[in-house]
mmCIF file of C-alpha atoms in Angstrom:
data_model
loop_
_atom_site.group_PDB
_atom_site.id
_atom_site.type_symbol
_atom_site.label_atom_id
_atom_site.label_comp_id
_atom_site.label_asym_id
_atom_site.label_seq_id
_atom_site.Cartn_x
_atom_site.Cartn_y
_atom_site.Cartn_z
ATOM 1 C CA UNK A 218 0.000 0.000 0.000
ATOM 2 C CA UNK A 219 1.433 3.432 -0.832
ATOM 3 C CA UNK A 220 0.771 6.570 1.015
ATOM 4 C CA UNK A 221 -0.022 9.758 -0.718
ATOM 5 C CA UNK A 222 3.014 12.684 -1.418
ATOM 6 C CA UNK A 223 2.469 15.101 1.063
ATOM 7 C CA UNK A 224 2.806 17.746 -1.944
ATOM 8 C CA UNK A 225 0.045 18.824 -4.164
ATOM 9 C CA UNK A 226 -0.655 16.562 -7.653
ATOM 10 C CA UNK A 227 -0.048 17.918 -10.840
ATOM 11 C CA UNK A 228 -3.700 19.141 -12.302
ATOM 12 C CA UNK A 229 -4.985 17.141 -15.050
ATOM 13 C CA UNK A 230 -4.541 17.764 -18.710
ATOM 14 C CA UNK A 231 -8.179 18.947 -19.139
ATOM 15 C CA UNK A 232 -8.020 21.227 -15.948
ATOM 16 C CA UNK A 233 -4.725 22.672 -17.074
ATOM 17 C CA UNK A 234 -6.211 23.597 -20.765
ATOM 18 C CA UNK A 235 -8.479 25.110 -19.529
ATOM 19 C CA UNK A 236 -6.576 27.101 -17.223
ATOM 20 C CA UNK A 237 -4.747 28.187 -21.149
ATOM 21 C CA UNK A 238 -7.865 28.977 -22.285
ATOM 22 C CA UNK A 239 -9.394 31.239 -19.577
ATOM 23 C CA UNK A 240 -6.307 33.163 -19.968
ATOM 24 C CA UNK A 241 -6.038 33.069 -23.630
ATOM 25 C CA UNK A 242 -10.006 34.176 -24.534
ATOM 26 C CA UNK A 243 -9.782 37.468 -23.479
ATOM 27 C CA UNK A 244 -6.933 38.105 -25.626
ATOM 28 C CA UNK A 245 -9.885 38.912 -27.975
ATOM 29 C CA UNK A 246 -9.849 42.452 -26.304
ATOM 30 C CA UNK A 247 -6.443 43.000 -28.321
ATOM 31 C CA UNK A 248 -7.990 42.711 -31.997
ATOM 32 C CA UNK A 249 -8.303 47.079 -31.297
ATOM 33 C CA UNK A 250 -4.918 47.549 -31.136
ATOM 34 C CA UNK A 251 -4.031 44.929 -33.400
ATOM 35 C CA UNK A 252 -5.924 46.125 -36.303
ATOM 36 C CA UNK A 253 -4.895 49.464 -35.681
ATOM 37 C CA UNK A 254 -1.517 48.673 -36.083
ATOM 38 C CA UNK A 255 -2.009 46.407 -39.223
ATOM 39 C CA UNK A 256 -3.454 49.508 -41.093
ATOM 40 C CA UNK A 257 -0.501 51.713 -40.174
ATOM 41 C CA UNK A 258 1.239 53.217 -43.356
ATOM 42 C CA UNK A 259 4.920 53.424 -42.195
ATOM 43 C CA UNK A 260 6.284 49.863 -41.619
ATOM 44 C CA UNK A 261 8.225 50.456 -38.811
ATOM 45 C CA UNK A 262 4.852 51.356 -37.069
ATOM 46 C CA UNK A 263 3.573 48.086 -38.512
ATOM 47 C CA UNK A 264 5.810 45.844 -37.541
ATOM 48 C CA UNK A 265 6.159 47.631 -33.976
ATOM 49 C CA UNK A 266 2.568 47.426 -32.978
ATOM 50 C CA UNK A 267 2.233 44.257 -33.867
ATOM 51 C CA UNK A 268 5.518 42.624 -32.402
ATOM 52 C CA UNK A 269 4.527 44.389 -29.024
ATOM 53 C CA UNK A 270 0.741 43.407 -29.415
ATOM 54 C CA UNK A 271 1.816 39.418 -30.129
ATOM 55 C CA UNK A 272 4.748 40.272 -27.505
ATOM 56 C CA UNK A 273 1.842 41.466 -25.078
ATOM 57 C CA UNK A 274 -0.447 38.991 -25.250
ATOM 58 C CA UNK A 275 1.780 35.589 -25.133
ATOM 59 C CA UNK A 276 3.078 37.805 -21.847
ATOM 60 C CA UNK A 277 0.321 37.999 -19.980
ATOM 61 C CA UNK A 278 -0.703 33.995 -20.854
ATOM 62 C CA UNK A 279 2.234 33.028 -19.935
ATOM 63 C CA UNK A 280 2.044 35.311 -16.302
ATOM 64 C CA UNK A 281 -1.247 33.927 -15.684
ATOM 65 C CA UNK A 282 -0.469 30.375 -15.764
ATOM 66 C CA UNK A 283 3.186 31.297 -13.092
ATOM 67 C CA UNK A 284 0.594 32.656 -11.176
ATOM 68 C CA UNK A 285 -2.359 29.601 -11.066
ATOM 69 C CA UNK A 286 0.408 27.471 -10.819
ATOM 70 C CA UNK A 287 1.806 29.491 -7.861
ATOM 71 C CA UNK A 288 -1.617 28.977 -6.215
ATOM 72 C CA UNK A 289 -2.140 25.320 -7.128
ATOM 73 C CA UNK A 290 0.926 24.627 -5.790
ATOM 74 C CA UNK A 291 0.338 26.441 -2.040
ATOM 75 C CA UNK A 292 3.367 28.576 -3.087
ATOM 76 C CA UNK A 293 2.368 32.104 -2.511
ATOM 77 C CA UNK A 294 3.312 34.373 -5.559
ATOM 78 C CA UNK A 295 6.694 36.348 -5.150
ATOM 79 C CA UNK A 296 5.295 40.350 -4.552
ATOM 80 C CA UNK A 297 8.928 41.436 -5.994
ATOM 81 C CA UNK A 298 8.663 39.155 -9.298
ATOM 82 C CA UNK A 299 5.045 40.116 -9.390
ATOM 83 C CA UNK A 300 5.633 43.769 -9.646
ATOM 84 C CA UNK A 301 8.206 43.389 -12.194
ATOM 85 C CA UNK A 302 5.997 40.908 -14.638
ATOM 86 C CA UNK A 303 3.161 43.454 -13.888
ATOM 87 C CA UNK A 304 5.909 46.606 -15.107
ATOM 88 C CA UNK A 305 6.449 44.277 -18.341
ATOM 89 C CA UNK A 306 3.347 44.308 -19.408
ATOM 90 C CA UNK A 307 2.987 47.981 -18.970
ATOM 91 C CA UNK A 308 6.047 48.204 -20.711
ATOM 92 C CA UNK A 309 5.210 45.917 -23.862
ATOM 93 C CA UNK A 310 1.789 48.626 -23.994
ATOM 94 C CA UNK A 311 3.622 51.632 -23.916
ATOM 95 C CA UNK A 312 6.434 50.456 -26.556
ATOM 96 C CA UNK A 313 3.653 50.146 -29.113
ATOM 97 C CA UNK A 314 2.126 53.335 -28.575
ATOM 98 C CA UNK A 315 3.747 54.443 -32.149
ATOM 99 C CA UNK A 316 1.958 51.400 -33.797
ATOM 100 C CA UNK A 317 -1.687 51.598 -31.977
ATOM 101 C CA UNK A 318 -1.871 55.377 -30.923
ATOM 102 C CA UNK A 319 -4.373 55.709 -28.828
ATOM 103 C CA UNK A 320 -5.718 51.999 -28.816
ATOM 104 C CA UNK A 321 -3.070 51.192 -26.476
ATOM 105 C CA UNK A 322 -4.880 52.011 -23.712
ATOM 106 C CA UNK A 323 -6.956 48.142 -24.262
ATOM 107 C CA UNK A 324 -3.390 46.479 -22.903
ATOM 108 C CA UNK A 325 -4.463 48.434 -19.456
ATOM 109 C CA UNK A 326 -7.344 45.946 -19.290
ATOM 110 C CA UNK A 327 -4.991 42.886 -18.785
ATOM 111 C CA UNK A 328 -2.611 45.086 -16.302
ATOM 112 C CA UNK A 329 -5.474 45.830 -13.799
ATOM 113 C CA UNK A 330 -6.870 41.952 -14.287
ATOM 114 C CA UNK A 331 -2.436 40.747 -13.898
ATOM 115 C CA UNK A 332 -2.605 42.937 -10.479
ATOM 116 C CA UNK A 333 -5.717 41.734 -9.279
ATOM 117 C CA UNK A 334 -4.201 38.276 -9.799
ATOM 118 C CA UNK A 335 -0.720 38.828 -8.683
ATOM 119 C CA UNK A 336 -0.462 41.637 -6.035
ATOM 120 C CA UNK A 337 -1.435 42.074 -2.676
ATOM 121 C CA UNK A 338 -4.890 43.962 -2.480
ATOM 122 C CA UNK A 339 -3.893 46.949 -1.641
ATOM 123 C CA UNK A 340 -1.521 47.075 -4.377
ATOM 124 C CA UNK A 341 -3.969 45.683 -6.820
ATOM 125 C CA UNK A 342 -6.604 47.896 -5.871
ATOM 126 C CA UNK A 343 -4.094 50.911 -6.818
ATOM 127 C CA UNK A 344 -3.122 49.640 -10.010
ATOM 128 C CA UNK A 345 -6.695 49.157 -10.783
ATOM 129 C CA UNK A 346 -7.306 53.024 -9.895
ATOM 130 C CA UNK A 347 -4.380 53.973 -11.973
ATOM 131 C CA UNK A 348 -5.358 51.649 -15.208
ATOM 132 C CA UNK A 349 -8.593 53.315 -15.043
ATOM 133 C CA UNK A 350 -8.016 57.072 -14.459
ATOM 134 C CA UNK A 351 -5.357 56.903 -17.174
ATOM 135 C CA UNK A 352 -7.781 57.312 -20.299
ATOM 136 C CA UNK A 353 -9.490 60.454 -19.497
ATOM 137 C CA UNK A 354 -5.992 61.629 -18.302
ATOM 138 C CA UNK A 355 -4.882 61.151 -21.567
ATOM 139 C CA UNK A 356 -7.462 62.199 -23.354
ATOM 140 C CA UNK A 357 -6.691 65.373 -21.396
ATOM 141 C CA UNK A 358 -2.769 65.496 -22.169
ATOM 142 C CA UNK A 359 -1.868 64.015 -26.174
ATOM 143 C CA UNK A 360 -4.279 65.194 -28.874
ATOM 144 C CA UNK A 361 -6.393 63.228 -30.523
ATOM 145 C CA UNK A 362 -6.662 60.602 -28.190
ATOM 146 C CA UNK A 363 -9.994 60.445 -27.198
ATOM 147 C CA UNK A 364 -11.715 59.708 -23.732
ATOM 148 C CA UNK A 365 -12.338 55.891 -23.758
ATOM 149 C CA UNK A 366 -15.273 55.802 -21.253
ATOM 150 C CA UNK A 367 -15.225 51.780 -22.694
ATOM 151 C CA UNK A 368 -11.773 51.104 -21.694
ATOM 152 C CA UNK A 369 -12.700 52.176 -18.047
ATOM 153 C CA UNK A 370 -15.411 49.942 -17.854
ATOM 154 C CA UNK A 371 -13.792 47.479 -19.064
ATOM 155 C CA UNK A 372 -10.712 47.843 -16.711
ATOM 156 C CA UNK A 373 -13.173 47.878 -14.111
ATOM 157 C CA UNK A 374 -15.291 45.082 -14.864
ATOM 158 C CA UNK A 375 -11.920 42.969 -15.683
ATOM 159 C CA UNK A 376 -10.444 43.490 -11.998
ATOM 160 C CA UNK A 377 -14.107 42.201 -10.637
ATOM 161 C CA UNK A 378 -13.809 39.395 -12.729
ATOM 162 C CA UNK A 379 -10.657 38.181 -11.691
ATOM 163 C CA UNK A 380 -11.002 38.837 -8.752
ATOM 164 C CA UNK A 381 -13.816 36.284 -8.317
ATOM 165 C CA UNK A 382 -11.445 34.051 -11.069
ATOM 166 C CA UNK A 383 -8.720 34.375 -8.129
ATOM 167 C CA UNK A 384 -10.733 33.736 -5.470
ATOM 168 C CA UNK A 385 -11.861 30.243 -7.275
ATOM 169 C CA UNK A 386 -8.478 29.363 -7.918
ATOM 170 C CA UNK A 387 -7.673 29.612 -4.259
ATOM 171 C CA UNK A 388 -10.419 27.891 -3.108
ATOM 172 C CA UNK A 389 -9.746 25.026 -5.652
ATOM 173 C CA UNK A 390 -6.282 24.793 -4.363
ATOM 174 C CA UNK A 391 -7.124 24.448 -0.860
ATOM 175 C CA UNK A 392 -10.081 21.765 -1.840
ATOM 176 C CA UNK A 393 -7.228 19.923 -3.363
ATOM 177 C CA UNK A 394 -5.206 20.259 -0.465
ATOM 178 C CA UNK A 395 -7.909 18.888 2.095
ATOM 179 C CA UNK A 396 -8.529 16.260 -0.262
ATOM 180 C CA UNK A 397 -4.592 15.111 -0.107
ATOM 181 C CA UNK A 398 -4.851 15.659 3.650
ATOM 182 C CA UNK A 399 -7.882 13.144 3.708
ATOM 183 C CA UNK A 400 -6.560 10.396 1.505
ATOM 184 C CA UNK A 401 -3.082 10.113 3.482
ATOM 185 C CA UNK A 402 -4.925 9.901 7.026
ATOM 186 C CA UNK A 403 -7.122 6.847 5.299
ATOM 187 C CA UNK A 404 -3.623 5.567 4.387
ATOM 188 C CA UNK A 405 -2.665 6.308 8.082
ATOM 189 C CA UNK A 406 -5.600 4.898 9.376
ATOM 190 C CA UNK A 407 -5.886 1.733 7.437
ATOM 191 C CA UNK A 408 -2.057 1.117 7.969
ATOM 192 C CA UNK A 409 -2.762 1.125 12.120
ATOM 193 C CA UNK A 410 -5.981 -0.544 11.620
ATOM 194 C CA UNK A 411 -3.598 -3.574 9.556
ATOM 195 C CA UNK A 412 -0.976 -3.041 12.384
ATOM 196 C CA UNK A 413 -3.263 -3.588 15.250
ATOM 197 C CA UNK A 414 -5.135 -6.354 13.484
ATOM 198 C CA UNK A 415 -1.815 -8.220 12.974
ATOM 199 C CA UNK A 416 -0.672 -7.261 16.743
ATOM 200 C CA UNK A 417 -3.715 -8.516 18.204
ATOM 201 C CA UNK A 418 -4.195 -12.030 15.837
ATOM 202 C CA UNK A 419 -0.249 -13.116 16.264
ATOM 203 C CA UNK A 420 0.255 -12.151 20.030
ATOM 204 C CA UNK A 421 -2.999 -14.226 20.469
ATOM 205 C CA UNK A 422 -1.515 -17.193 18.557
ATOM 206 C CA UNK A 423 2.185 -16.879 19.195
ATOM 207 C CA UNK A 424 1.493 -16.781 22.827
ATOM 208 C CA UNK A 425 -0.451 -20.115 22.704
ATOM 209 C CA UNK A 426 2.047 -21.583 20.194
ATOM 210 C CA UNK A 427 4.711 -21.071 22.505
ATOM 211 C CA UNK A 428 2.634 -22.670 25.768
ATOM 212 C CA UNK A 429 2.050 -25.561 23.650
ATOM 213 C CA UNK A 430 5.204 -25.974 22.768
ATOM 214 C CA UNK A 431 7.082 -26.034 26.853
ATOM 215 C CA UNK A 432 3.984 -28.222 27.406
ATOM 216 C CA UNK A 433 5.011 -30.475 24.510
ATOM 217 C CA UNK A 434 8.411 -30.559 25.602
ATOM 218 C CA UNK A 435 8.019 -31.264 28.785
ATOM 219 C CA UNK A 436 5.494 -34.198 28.125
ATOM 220 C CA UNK A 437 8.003 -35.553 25.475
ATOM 221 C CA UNK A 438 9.163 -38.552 28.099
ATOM 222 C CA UNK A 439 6.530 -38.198 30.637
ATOM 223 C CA UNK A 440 3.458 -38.616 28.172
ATOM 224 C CA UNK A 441 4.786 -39.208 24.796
ATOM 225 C CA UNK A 442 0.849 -39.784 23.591
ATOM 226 C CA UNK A 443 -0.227 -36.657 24.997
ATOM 227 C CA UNK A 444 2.612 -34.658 23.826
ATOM 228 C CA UNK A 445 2.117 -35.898 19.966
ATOM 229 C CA UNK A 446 -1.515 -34.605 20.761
ATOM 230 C CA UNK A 447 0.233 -31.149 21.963
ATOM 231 C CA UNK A 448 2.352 -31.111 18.548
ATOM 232 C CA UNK A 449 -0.667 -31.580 16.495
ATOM 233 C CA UNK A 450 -2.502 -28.627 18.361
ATOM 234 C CA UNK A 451 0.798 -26.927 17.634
ATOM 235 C CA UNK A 452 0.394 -27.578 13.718
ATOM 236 C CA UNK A 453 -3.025 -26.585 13.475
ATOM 237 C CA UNK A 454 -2.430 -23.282 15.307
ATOM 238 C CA UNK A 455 0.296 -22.331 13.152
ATOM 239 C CA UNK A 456 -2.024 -23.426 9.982
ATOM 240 C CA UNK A 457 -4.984 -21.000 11.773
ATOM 241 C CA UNK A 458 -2.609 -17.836 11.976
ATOM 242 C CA UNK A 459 -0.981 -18.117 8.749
ATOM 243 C CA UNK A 460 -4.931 -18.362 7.649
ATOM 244 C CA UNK A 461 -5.719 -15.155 9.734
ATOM 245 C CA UNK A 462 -2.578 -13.184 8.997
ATOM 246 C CA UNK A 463 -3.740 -13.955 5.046
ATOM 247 C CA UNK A 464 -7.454 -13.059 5.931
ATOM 248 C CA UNK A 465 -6.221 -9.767 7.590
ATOM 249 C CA UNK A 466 -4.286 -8.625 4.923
ATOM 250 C CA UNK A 467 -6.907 -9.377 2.554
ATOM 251 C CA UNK A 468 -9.735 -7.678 4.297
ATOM 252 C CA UNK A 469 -11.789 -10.632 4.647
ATOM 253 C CA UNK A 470 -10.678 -12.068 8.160
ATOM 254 C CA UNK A 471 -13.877 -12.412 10.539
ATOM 255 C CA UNK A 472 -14.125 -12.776 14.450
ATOM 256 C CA UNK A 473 -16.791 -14.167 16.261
ATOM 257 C CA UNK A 474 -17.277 -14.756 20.015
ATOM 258 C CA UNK A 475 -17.732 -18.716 19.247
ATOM 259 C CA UNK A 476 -14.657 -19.930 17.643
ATOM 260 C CA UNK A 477 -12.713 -17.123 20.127
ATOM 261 C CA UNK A 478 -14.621 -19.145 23.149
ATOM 262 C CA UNK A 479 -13.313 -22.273 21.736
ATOM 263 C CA UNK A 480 -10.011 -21.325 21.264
ATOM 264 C CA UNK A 481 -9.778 -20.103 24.768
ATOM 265 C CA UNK A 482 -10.855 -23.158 25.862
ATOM 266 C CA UNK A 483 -7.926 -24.561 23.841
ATOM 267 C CA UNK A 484 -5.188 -21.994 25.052
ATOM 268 C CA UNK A 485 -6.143 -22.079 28.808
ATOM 269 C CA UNK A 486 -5.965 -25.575 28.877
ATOM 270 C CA UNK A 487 -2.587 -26.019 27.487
ATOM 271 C CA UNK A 488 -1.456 -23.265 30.046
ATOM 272 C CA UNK A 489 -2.414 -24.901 32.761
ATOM 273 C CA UNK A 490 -5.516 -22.824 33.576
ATOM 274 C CA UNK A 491 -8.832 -23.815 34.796
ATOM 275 C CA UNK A 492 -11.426 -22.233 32.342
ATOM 276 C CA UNK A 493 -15.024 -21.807 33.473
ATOM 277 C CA UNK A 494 -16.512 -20.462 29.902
ATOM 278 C CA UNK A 495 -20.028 -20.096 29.025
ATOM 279 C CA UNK A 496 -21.652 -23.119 27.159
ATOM 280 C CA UNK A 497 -23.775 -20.908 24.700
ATOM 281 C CA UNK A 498 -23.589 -17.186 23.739
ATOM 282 C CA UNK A 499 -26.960 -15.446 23.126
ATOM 283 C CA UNK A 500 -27.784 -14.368 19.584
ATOM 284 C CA UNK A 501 -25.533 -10.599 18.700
ATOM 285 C CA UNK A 502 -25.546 -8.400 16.234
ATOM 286 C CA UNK A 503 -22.613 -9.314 14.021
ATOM 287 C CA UNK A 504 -20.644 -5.916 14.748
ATOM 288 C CA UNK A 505 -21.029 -6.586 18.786
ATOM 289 C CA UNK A 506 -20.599 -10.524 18.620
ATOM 290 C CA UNK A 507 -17.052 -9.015 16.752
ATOM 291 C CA UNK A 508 -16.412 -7.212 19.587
ATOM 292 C CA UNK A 509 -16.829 -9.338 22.079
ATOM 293 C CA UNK A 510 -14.889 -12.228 20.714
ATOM 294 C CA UNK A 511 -11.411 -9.396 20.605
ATOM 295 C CA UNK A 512 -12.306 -9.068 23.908
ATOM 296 C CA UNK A 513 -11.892 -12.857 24.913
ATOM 297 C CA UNK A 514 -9.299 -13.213 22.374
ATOM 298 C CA UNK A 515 -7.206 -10.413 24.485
ATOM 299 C CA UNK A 516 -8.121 -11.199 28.591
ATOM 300 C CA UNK A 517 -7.499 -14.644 27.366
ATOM 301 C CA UNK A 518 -4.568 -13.940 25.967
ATOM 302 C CA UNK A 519 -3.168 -11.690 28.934
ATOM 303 C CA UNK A 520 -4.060 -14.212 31.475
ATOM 304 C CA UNK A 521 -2.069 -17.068 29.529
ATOM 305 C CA UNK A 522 0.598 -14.463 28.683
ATOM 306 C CA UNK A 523 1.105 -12.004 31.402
ATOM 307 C CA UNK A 524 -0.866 -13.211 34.721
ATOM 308 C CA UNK A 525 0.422 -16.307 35.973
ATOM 309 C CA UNK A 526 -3.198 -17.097 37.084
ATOM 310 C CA UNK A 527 -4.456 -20.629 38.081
ATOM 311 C CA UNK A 528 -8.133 -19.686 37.152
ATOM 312 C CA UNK A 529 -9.896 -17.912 34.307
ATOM 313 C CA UNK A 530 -13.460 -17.303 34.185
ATOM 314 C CA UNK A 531 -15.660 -15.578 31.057
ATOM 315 C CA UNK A 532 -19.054 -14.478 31.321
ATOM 316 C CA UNK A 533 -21.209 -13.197 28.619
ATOM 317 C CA UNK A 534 -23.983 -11.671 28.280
ATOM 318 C CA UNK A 535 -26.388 -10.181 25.459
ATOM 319 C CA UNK A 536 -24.855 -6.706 26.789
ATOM 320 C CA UNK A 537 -21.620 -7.301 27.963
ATOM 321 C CA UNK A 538 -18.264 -9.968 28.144
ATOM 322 C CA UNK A 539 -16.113 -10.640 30.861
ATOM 323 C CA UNK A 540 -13.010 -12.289 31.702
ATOM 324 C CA UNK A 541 -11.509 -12.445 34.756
ATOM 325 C CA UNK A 542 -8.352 -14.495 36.714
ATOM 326 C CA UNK A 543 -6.878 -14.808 39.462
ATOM 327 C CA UNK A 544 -3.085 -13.546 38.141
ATOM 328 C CA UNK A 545 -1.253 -10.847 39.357
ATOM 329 C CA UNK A 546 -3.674 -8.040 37.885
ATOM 330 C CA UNK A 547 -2.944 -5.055 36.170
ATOM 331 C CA UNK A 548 0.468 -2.887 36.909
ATOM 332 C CA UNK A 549 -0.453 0.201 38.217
ATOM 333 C CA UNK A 550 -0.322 3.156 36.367
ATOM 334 C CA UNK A 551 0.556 0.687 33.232
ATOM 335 C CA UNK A 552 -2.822 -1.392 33.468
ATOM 336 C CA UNK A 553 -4.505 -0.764 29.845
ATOM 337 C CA UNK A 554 -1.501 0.744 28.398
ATOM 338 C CA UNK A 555 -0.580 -2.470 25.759
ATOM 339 C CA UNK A 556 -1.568 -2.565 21.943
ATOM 340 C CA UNK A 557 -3.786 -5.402 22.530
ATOM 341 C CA UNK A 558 -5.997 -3.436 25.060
ATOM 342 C CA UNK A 559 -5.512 0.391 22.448
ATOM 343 C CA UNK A 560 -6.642 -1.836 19.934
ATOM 344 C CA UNK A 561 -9.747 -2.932 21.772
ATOM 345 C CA UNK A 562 -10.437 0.370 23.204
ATOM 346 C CA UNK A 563 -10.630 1.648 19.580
ATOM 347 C CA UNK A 564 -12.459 -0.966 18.318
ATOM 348 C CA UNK A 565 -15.122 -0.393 21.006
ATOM 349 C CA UNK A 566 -15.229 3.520 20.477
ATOM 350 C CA UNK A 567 -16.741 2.687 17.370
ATOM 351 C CA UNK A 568 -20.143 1.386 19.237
ATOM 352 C CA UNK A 569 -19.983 4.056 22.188
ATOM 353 C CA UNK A 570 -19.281 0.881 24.536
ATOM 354 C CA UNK A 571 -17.109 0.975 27.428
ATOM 355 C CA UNK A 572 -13.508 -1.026 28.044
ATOM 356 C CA UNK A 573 -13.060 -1.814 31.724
ATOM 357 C CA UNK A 574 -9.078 -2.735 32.828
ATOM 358 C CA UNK A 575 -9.111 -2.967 36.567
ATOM 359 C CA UNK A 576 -8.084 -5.976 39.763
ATOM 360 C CA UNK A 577 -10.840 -8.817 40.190
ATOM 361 C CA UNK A 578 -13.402 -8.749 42.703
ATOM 362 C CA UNK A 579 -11.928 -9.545 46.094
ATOM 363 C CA UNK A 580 -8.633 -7.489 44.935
ATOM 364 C CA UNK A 581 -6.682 -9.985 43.630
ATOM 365 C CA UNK A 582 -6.475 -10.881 39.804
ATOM 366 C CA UNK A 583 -7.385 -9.220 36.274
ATOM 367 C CA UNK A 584 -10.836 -7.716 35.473
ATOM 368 C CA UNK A 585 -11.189 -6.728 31.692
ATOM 369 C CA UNK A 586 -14.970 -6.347 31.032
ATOM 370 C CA UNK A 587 -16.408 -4.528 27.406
ATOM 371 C CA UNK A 588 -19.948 -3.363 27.953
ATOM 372 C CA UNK A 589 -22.468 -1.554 25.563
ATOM 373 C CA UNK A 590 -24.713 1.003 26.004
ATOM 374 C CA UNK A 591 -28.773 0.814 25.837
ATOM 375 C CA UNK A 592 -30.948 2.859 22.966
ATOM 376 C CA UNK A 593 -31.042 5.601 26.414
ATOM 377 C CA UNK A 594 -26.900 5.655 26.401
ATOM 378 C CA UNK A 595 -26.625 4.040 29.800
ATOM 379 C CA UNK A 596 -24.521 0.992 30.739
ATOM 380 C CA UNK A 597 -26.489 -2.536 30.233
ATOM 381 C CA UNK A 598 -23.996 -4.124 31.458
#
């Protein structure tokens, strides 16, 4: 299983052309200037206003995709190398003034919409006031340029535009950035879940695989019949975790309180314990009868393991399980501190029930009791 890059993905090839084309469409907004300078008589105008028209517009296609990549990429946009691709396009308008005359006050459109894009608000907001007060300033100052009430609106209703455009763009990128965040915490998640699974299904087994296998060896000359019986139990344990370590890692591993009671049965036998188990469960729903057969699987498991006990006893109930020795109990501060019992705790968050870790009745021993709550929220147990 592989986890996620941290960084953003590339965008997809559709998403990225059409990040070309909302830049490139409103290069339409040029054909003023363009035309203007295609009709000039002199050919250095010509060839002047159009070089710096082309020049202008594969600019500011080019500075609009820096900048959505910028913001894709949660890198914020460099104010110093934003002012000085916004002064380039200013620049590329102004050098074709001799080619467009007056029409190359359209080019202002795309520098207020560039600033928007790029710059800080403030700053933005200023070259938008600028882009806009310069027609009827000119109009003013050089003869025979005329007041282009148009271009105003236009520069105005450009910056609102992108302005929305750029708040889109940001709110994609951080979409894309929760959705990252969410797909590497399921890889997270699923990767404990495995972990705990695995913990919980070979400390079980190991642990009873290696009580088998003192008892075997100490029954070798004592009991030789009995201890072939002991190395049989031993060879269909190690067949029954090699089939749940498969099942685990293939999702399709099931535990029920049942086959849990009978291998308890099983392990505290061959550790010398004296089980008192339950006969018959009552009828669960499959997510609780789950439940309660990781419970068994882990006081069992603890008391063969950890306790030193002489006695085991589980009780079950349709609202609760129980299990309970007469071992050393819990260590203090420690008590419900091992994967096993993390595992279970988790496991049991999941139906609001409630994990009890605490010394037997009587003060002597291991308590570790799993209860769920009634339709009212309260204890059945």
């Amino acid at each position: 299983m592989t986890s996620t890059p941290d960084r953003v993905r590339p965008v997809n090839r559709h998403w990225r052309f059409t990040g070309w084309l909302l830049a490139a469409v409103w290069l339409f907004f040029l054909n003023i200037p363009f035309v203007t300078a295609l009709h000039q008589p002199e050919l250095w105008r010509r060839v002047l206003g159009l070089a710096s028209v082309i020049a202008f517009g594969v600019a500011y296609v080019l500075i609009f995709e820096w900048g959505r990549a910028c913001r894709q990429q949660h890198r914020p946009v460099p104010p110093g190398r934003a002012r000085l691709l916004i002064a380039l396009l200013l620049a590329l308008g102004l050098v074709g003034i001799p080619g467009t005359g007056g029409d190359w006050l359209a080019t202002l459109v795309f520098v207020a919409a560039a600033a928007v894009f790029l710059l800080p608000p403030v700053e933005s907001l200023v070259v938008v006031a600028l882009a806009a007060a310069t027609p009827p300033v000119t109009s003013r100052l050089v003869p025979g340029w005329e007041a282009e009430s148009t271009v105003v609106f236009a520069v105005l209703l450009a910056s609102f535009a992108m302005f929305g455009v750029s708040r889109l763009a940001q709110r994609n990128a951080e979409l894309q950035a929760a959705q990252q965040e969410i797909r590497r915490l399921a890889v997270a998640e699923e990767r404990a879940r495995t972990a705990r699974d695995l913990h919980d299904i070979l400390g079980h087994s190991l642990t009873v695989v290696a009580v088998k296998a003192e008892l075997a060896g100490r029954l070798l000359e004592l009991d030789p019949a009995r201890a072939a019986t002991e190395i049989a139990d031993l060879e269909r344990l190690a067949r029954e975790a090699l089939a749940d370590v498969r099942g685990t890692v293939g999702a399709y591993r099931g535990v029920d309180l049942a086959s849990e009671l009978a291998g308890a049965r099983s392990a505290l036998a061959a550790a010398g314990i004296v089980a008192e188990l339950p006969e018959t469960v009552p009828e669960l729903p499959t997510d609780r009868d789950e439940l309660f057969g990781w419970t068994v699987r882990e006081g069992v498991t603890n008391a063969v393991r950890h306790s030193g006990a002489r006695r085991c006893v589980i009780r079950v109930d349709p609202a609760a399980v129980e299990v309970r020795d007469d071992g050393r109990g819990p260590a203090g501060e420690s008590a419900g501190a091992g994967h096993g019992l993390v595992g279970l705790r988790e496991r049991a968050a999941r139906l609001d029930a409630t994990v009890t870790v605490a010394r037997a009745p009587g003060g002597r021993g291991f308590l570790l009791r799993v209860a769920v709550p009634d339709t009212n929220g309260r204890d059945r147990g």
